[in-house]
Coordinates of C-alpha atoms and ligand atoms in Angstrom, one line a residue:
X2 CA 0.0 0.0 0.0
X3 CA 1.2 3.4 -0.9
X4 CA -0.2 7.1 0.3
X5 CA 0.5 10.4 -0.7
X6 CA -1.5 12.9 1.1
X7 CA -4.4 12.4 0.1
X8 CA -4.8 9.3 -1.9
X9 CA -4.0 5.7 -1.1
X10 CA -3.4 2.9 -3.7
X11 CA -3.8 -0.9 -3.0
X12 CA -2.3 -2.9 -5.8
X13 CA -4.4 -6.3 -6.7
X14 CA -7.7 -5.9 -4.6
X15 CA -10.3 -8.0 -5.6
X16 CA -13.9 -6.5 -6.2
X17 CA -16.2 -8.6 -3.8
X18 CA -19.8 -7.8 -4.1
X19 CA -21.9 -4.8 -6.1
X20 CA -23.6 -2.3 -4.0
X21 CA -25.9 0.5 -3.7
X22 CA -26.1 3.2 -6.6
X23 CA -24.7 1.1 -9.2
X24 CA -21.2 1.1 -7.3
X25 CA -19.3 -2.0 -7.0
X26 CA -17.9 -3.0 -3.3
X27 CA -14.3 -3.8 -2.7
X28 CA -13.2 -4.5 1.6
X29 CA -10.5 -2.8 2.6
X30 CA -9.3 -3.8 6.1
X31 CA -13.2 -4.8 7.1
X32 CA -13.8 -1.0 5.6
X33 CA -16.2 -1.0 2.9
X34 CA -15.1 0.7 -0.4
X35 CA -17.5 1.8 -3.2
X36 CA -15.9 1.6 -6.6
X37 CA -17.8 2.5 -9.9
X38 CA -18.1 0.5 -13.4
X39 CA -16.2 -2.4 -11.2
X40 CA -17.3 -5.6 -11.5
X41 CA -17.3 -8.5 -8.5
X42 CA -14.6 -10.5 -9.1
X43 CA -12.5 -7.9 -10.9
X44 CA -9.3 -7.5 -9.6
X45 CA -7.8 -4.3 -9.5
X46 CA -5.2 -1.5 -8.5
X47 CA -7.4 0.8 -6.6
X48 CA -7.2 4.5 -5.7
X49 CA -9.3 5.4 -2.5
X50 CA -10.2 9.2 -2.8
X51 CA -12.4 9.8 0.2
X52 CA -12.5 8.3 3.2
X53 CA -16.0 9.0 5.2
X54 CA -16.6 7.4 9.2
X55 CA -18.2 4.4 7.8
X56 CA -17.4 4.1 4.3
X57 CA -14.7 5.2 1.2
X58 CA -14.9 5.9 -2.1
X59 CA -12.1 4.6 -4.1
X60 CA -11.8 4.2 -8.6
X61 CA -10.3 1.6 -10.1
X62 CA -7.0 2.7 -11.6
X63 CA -6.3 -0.3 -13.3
X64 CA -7.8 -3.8 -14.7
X65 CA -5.3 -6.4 -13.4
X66 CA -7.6 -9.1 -13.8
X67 CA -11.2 -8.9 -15.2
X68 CA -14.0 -10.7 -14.0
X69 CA -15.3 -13.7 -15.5
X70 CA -19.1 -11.9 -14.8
X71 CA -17.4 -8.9 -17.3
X72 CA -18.9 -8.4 -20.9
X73 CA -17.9 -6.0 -23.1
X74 CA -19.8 -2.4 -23.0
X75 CA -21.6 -1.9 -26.2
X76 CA -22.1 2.1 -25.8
X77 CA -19.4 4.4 -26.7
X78 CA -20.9 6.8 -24.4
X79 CA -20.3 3.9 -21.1
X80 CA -18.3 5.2 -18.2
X81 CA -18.7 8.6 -19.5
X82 CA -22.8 9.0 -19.2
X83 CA -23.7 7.6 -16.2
X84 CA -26.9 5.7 -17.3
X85 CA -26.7 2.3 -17.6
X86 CA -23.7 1.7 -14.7
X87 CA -23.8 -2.0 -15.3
X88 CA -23.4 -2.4 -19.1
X89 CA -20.2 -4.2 -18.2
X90 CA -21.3 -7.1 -16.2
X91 CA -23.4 -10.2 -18.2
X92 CA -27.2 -9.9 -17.6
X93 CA -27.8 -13.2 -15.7
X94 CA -25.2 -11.6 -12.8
X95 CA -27.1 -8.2 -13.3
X96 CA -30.2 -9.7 -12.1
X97 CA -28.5 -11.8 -9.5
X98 CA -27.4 -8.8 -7.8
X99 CA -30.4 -6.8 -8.0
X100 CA -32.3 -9.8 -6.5
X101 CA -30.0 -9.5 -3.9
X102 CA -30.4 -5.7 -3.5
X103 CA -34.1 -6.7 -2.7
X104 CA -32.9 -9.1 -0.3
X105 CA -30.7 -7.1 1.3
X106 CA -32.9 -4.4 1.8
X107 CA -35.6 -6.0 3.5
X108 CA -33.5 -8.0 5.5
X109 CA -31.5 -5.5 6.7
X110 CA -33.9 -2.7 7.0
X111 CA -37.0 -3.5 7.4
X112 CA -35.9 -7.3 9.6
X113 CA -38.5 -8.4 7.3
X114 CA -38.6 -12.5 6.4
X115 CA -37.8 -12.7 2.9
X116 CA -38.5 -16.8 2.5
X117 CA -41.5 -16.2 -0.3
X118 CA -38.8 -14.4 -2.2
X119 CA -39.3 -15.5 -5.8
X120 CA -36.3 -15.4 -8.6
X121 CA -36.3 -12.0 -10.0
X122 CA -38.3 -11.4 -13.4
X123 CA -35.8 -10.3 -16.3
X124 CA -36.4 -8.6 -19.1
X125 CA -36.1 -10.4 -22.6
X126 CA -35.4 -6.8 -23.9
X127 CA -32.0 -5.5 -23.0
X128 CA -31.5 -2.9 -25.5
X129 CA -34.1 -0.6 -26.7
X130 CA -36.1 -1.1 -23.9
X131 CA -37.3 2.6 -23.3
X132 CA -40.7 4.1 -24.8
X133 CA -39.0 7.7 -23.7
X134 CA -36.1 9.5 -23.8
X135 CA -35.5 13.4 -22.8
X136 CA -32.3 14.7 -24.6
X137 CA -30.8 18.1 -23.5
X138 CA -29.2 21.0 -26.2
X139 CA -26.3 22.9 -24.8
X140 CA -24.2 25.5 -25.8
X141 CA -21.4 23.4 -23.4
X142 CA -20.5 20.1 -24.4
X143 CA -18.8 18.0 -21.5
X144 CA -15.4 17.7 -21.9
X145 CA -12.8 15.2 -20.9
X146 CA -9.7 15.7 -19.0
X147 CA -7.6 16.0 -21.8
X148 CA -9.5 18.2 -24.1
X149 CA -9.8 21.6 -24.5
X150 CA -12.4 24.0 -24.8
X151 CA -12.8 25.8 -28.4
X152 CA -14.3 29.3 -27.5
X153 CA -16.1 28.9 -31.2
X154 CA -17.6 25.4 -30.1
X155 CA -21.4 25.8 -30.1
X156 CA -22.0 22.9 -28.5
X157 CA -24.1 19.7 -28.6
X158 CA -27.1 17.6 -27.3
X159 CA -26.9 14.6 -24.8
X160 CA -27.3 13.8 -21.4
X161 CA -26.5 15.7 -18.7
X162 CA -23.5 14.2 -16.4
X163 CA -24.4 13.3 -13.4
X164 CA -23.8 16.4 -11.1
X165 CA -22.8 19.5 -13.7
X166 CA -25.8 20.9 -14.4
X167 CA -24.9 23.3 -17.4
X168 CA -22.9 20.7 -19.5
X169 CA -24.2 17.9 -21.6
X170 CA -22.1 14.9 -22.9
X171 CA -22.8 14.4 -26.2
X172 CA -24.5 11.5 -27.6
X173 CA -24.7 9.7 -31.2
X174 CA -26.1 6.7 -30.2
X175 CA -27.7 5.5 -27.2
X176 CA -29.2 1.9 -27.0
X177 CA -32.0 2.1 -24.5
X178 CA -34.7 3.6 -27.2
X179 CA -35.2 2.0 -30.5
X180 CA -34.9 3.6 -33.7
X181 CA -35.3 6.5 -34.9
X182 CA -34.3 7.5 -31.8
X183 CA -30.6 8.1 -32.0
X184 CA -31.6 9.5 -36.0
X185 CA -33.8 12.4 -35.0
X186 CA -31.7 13.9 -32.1
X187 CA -28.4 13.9 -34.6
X188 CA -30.3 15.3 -37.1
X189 CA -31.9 18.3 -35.3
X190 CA -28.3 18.6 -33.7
X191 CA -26.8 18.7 -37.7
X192 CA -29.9 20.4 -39.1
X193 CA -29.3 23.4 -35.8
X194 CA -25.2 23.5 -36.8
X195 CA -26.0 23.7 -40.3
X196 CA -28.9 26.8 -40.0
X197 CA -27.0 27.9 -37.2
X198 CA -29.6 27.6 -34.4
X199 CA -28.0 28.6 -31.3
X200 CA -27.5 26.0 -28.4
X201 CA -29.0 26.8 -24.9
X202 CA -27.0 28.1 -22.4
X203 CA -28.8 27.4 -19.0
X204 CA -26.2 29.9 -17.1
X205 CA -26.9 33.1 -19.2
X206 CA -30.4 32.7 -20.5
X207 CA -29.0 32.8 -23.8
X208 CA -29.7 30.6 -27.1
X209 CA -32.9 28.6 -28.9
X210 CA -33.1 25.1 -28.9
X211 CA -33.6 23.7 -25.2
X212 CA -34.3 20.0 -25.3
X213 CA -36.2 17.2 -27.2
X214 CA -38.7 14.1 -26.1
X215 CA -38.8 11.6 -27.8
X216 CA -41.5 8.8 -27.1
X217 CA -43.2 5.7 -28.8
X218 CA -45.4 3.0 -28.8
X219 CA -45.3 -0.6 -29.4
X220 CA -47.6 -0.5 -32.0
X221 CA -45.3 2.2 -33.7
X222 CA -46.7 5.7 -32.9
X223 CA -44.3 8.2 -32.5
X224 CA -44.1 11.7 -30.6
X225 CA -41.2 14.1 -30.9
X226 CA -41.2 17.6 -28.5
X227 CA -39.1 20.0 -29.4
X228 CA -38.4 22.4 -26.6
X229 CA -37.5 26.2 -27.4
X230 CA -36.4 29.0 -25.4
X231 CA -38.7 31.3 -27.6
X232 CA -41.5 31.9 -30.1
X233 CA -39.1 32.4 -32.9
X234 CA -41.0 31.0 -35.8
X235 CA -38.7 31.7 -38.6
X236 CA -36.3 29.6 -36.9
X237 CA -39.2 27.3 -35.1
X238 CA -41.4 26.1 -38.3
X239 CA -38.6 25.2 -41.1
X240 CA -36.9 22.9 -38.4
X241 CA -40.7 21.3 -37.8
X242 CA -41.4 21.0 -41.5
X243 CA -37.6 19.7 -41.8
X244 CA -38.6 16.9 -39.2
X245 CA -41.6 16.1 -40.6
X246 CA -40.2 15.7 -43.8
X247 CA -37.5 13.5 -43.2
X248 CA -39.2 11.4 -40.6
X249 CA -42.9 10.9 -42.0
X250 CA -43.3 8.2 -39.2
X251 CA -43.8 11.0 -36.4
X252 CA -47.6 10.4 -35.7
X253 CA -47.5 13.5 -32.7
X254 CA -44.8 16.3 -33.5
X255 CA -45.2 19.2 -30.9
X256 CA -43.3 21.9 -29.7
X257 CA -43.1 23.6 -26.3
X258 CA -41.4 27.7 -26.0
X259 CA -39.9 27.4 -22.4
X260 CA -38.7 30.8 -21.1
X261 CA -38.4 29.9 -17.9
X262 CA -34.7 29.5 -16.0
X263 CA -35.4 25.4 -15.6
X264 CA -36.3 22.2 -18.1
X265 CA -39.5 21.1 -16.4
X266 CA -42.8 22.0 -18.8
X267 CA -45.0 20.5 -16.7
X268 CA -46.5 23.9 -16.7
X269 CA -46.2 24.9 -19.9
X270 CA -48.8 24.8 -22.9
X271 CA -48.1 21.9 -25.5
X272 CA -48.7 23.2 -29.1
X273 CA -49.6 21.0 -32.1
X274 CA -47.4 21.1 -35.5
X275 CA -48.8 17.9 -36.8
X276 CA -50.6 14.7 -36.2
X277 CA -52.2 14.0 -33.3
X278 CA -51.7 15.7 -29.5
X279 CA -51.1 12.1 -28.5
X280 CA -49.9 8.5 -28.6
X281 CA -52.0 5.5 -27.9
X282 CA -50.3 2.5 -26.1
X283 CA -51.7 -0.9 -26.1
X284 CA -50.8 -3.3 -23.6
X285 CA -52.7 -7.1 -23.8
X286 CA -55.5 -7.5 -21.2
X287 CA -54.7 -10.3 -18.3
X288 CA -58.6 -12.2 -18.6
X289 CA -58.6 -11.8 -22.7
X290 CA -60.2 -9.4 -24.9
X291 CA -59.2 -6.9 -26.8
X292 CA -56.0 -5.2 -25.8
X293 CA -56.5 -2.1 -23.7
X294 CA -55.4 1.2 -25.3
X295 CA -54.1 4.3 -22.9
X296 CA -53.9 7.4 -24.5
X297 CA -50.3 9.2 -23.9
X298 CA -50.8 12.9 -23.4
X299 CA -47.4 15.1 -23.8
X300 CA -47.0 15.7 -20.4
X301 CA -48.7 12.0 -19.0
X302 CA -46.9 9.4 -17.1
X303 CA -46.9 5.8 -18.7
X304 CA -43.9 3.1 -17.5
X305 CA -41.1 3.9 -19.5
X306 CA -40.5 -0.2 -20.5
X307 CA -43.6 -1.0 -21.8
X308 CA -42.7 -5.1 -22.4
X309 CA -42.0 -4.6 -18.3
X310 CA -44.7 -2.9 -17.6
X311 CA -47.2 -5.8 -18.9
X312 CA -45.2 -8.5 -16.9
X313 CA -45.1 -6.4 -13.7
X314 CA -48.8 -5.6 -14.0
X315 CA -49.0 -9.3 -14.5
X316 CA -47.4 -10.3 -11.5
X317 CA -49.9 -8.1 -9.6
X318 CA -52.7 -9.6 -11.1
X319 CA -51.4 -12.8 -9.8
X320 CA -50.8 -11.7 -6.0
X321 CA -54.1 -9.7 -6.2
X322 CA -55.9 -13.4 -6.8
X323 CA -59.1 -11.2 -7.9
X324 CA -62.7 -13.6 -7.6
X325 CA -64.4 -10.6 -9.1
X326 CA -66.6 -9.2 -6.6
X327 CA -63.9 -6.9 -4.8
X328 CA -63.3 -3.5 -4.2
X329 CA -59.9 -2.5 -5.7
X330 CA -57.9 0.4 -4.3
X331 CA -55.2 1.9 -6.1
X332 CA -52.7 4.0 -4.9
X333 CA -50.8 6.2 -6.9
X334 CA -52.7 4.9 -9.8
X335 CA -51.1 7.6 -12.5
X336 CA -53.1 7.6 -15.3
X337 CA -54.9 4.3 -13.8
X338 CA -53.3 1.7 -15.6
X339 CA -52.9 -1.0 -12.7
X340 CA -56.6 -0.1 -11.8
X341 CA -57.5 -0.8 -15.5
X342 CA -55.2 -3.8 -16.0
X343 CA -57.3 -5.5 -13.1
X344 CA -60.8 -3.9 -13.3
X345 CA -62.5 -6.7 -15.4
X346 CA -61.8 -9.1 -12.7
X347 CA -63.5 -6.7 -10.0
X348 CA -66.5 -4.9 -8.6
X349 CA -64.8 -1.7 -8.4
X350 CA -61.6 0.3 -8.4
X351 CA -60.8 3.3 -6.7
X352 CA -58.0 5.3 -8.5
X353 CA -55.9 8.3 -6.0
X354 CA -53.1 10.2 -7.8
X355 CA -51.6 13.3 -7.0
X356 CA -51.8 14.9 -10.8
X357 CA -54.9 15.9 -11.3
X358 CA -53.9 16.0 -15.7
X359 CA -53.0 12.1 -14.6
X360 CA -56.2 11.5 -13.3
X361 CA -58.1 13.2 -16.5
X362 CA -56.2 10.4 -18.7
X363 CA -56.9 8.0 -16.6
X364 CA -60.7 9.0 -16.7
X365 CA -60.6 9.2 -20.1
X366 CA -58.9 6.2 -20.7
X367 CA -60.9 3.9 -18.8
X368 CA -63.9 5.3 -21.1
X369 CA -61.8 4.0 -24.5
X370 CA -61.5 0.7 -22.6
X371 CA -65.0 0.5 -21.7
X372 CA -65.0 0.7 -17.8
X373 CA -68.0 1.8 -15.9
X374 CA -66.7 0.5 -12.7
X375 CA -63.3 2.6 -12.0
X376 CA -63.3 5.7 -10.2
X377 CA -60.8 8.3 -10.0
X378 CA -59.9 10.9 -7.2
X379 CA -57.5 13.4 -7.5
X380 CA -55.3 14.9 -4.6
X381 CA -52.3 14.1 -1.9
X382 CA -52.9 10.4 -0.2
X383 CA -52.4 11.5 2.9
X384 CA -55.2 14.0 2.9
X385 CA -57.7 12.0 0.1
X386 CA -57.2 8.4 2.0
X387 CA -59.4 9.1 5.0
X388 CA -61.8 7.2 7.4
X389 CA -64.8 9.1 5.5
X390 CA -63.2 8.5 2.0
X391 CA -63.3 4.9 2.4
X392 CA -66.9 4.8 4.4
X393 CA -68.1 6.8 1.0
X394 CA -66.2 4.5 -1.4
X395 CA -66.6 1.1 0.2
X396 CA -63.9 -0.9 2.6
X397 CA -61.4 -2.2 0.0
X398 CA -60.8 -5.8 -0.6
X399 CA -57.9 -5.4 -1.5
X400 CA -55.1 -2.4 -1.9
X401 CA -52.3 -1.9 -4.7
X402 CA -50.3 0.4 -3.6
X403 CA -47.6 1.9 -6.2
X404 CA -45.7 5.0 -4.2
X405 CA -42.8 6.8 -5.9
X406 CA -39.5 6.6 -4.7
X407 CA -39.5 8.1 -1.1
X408 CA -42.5 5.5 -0.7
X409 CA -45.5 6.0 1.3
X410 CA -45.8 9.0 4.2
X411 CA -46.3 8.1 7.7
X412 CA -50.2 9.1 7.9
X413 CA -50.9 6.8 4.4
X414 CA -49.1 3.8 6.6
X415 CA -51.3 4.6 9.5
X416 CA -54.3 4.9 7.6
X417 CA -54.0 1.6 5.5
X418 CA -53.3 -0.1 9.5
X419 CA -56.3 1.9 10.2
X420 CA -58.5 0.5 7.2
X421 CA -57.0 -3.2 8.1
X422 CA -57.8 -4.1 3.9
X423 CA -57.2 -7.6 4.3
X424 CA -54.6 -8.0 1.6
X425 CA -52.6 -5.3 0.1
X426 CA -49.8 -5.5 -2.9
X427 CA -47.3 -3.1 -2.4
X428 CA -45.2 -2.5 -6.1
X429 CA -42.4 0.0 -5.3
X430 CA -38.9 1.2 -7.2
X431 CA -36.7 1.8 -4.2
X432 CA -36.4 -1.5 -2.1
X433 CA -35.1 0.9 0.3
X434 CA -38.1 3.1 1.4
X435 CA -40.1 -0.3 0.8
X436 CA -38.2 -2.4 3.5
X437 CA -39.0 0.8 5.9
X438 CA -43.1 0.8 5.0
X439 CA -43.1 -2.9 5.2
X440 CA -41.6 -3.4 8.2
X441 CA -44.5 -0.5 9.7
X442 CA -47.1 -2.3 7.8
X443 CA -46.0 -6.1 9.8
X444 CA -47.4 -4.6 12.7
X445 CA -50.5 -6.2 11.1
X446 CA -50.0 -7.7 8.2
X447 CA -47.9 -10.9 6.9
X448 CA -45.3 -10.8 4.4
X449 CA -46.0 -13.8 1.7
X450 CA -44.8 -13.8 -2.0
X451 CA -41.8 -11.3 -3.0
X452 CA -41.4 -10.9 -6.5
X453 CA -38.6 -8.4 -8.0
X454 CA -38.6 -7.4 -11.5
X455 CA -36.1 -5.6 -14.1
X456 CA -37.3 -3.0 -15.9
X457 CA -34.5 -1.0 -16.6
X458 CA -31.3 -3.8 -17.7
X459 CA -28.1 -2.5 -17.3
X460 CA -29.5 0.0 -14.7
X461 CA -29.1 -0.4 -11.2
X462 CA -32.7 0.1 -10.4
X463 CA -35.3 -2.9 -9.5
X464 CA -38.7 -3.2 -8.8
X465 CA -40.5 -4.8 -6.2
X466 CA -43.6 -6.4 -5.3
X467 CA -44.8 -7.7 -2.1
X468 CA -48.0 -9.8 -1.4
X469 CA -49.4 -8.8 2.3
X470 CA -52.2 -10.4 4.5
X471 CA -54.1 -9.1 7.1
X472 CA -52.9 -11.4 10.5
X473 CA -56.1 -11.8 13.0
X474 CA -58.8 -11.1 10.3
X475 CA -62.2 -10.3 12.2
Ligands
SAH30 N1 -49.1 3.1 -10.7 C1 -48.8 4.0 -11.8 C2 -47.8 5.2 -11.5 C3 -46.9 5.0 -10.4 S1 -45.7 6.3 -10.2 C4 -48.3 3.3 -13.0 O1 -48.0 2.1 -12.9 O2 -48.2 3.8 -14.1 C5 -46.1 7.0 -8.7 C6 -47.3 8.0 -8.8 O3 -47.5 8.5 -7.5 C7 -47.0 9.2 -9.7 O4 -48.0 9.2 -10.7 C8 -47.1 10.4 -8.8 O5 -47.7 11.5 -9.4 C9 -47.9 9.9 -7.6 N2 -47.8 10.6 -6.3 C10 -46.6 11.0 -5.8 N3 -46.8 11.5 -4.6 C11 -48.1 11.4 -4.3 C12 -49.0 11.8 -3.2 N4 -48.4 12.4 -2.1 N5 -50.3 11.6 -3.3 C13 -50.8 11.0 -4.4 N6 -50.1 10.6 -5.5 C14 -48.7 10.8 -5.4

C-alpha cells in the first residue's frame, strides 16, 4: 500500500460484491469501499479518494484481472454517461445482484422474512427497452480531461453528467430507445449547426433550442417535443417542417417555447405542429379481450419499459388473486393503468393520484376501454385516504399500492393499519423506502410472496412487489 497525502493505492484488490447506486464494493481492512463501473470478481489497483466514518470511495486505476461476470460495453458513451452503470457485467449476474439488493434491503432494513422471495423477473429486452427519452441542447459540451475547450464550439445535445448541471455529454447513439431515436436527435443537432440555431446556455439565459422528447409506442406511434427558449418562428417552423419531412413516421410532433430558468414544462402549454396531440399505447389484457389502449398525453406518465410494464402488471394480477366481486384500491394509480389492467376481474376500483392531468387520462382512458366500474380521485394520499373516504367508497378488498421513490408517508401507513384491507400489494422502485413501509405495515400484516422485476437492464434500479395479508382477520 502506498499514500501520498491524500490518496491511497492498494495494488491487486479483488472486487467482492456490487452495491448500492450502481457502485461496485471492494473491503478494505473490514472497511467498505464503493468503486464505480467495477465488476465482482474484478481484480484491480485501486485509488481510495475519500474516506468517510463508515465508508470510502475509491476508482479503479487499473484492470489487473477482469471478471469472468465482465462483458464488453456496447455504448461508446459507457463510463462517461452515467446511465446504464452496469453495461459491463453479463445480464444473468445483473439480475442476480439486483435480486439481492431486494434481499438485502428488506433483511437489513425493514428485519422483514424474505422466505417467499421468488427469482427476480428479467427482461427479454436488453437494449431498446425505453418508450421515452428526454435529450438536452447545450451551448457546453462536457469535456474530458484532456480536451480543451474551443471558444467557437457551439456545442451539442446529450445527457447531462451526473452532477454538472450546465454541461451535456454528447450523444450519437444510445441503446436504450429503438430507432429513430438516435436519428432524429443527430439530425436536429446537424440540421441546428448547419442553419445555425443557437445552443442553450442554462447559465446566461441565452440561445434557442432547449431539449427534445422523444417517445413511442409498441404499436409504432411516434411523438417528438421540441423544446425552445422562444417563439421564434422563422427559426421554429422550417426545423418542424424539416422533421416532418425526413421522418414521416412522427404520428405527434409538438413543440413547447420554455422561457423559464429550468427544463421542467409540466407547466407549460403543449402546441400541435402535426398529427395527433397524443400516442395510444396498447398493452394485452390479463382475462382476454381486446388489448387495452391508454392514450399518452405530452406531459402523462406511462412506464417507460412498456414489455416490463405488462409482466409487472401481471405479476400483480397474480398476488391480487381477484374472484371478481372486490373493491380494488389503487394508490398512486397515475393515469390508472394497474386499476385498469385488473378492473374486469373486480367490482370496483378506486383510482388516487396526486396529478390531477393524470387522473383526466386515466378517466378518459378507462372510457376508450370500456370501464363503468373505476373511479378516479385526484389529490395528496395522505389527505384523500381518509376514514370518510373509504366509508363513502366502500372498505377495499384489496389495496395496490404503487408510491414513488421516497414510498408511502407516515399518515398513508397509519391509515392503511387503520383500514385493516385484508390484503394489500405493495409495487415499489426503491427497495429501500419499501423495507421501511413494510416493516411499519407487519405490525399487522404478513409478508408472503416477494417478486422483483427488471425494468430498466443495465440499470441499477429494480422493482419490487410484495404480497401482504391481514394477521387476525375479524
Ligand atoms: N401506478 C402508476 C404510477 C406509479 S408512479 C403506473 O404504474 O403507471 C407514482 C405516482 O404517485 C405518480 O403518478 C405520482 O404523481 C404519484 N404521487 C406521488 N406523490 C403522491 C402523493 N403524495 N399523493 C398521491 N399521489 C402521489
Amino acid at each position: 500500500m502506498s499514500r501520498n497525502k491524500k490518496n491511497i493505492i492498494i495494488n491487486d484488490v479483488e472486487v467482492a460484491d456490487a452495491g448500492a447506486e450502481g457502485n461496485a464494493i471492494v473491503r478494505v481492512d473490514g472497511m467498505v469501499v464503493f468503486v464505480p463501473y467495477v465488476v465482482p470478481g474484478d481484480i484491480i489497483d485501486l485509488n481510495i479518494f475519500r474516506k468517510k466514518k463508515n465508508y470510502a470511495e475509491g476508482r479503479a486505476i487499473a484492470l489487473k484481472r477482469p471478471s469472468p461476470l465482465r462483458v464488453e460495453a456496447p455504448c461508446k458513451h459507457f463510463g462517461v454517461c452515467g446511465g446504464c452503470k452496469w453495461q459491463m457485467m453479463d445480464y444473468a449476474s445483473q439480475l442476480k445482484y439486483k435480486q439481492q439488493q431486494v434481499r438485502d434491503a428488506l433483511e437489513r432494513i425493514g428485519h422483514l422474512d424474505t422466505s417467499g422471495m421468488l427469482p427476480i423477473c428479467g427482461a427479454d429486452k436488453q437494449y431498446n427497452y425505453r418508450n421515452k427519452l428526454e435529450f438536452t441542447f447545450s451551448s457546453k459540451r462536457w469535456l474530458s480531461a484532456d480536451e480543451i475547450r474551443d471558444p467557437e464550439d457551439p456545442g451539442d445535445v446529450g445527457f447531462h453528467v451526473p452532477g454538472v448541471f450546465d454541461k451535456v455529454l454528447p450523444i450519437r447513439e444510445c441503446h436504450l430507445q429503438g430507432s429513430p431515436s438516435n436519428e432524429i436527435r443527430n439530425s436536429i443537432r446537424d440540421y441546428a449547426l448547419e442553419h445555425k440555431l443557437p445552443f442553450y446556455d442554462i447559465r446566461n439565459h441565452t440561445g434557442f433550442l432547449r431539449n427534445v422528447v422523444i417517445r413511442n409506442t409498441s404499436t409504432g406511434e411516434l411523438m417528438v417535443i421540441v423544446i425552445v427558449a422562444e417563439q421564434r418562428n422563422e427559426w421554429l417552423y422550417p426545423l418542424m417542417d424539416f422533421l416532418k419531412e425526413k421522418f414521416p413516421q412522427i404520428t405527434s410532433l409538438l413543440y413547447i417555447i420554455n422561457e423559464k430558468m429550468n427544463d421542467s414544462y409540466s407547466d407549460l402549454e403543449v402546441f400541435t405542429y402535426s398529427g395527433q396531440g397524443y400516442i395510444t399505447e396498447q398493452m394485452p389484457r390479463p382475462f382476454g379481450g381486446d388489448p387495452l389502449r391508454f392514450r399518452i398525453n405530452p406531459k402523462s406518465f406511462y412506464q417507460t419499459n412498456s414489455e416490463q410494464a405488462f409482466k409487472l402488471y401481471s405479476h400483480v394480477a397474480r398476488f391480487a388473486e381477484l374472484k371478481g366481486d372486490e373493491t380494488l384500491y389503487d394508490l398512486y394509480t397515475g393515469t390508472g393503468t394497474i386499476g385498469q389492467f385488473l378492473a374486469s376481474k373486480c367490482r370496483q376500483v378506486i383510482g388516487i393520484e396526486y396529478i390531477e392531468a393524470a387522473i383526466e387520462d386515466a378517466r378518459l382512458n378507462a372510457s376508450i376501454n370500456g370501464f363503468d366500474n373505476c373511479t378516479f380521485y385526484a389529490g395528496d394520499m395522505a389527505e384523500v385516504l381518509t376514514e370518510e373516504f373509504v366509508q363513502r367508497n366502500g372498505k377495499p378488498d384489496i389495496v395496490v399500492t404503487d408510491p414513488p421513490r421516497a414510498g408511502m408517508h407516515d399518515k398513508v401507513i397509519a391509515q392503511l393499519l387503520n383500514i385493516r384491507a385484508p390484503r394489500i400489494v405493495y409495487v415499489s422502485c426503491n427497495p429501500a423506502t419499501q423495507a421501511r413501509d413494510l416493516s411499519l405495515l407487519s405490525e399487522a400484516y404478513d409478508l408472503g410472496r416477494i417478486q422483483p422485476v427488471d425494468m430498466f437492464p443495465h440499470t441499477h434500479h429494480v422493482e419490487n412487489i410484495v404480497e401482504l395479508t391481514l394477521r387476525n382477520k375479524k
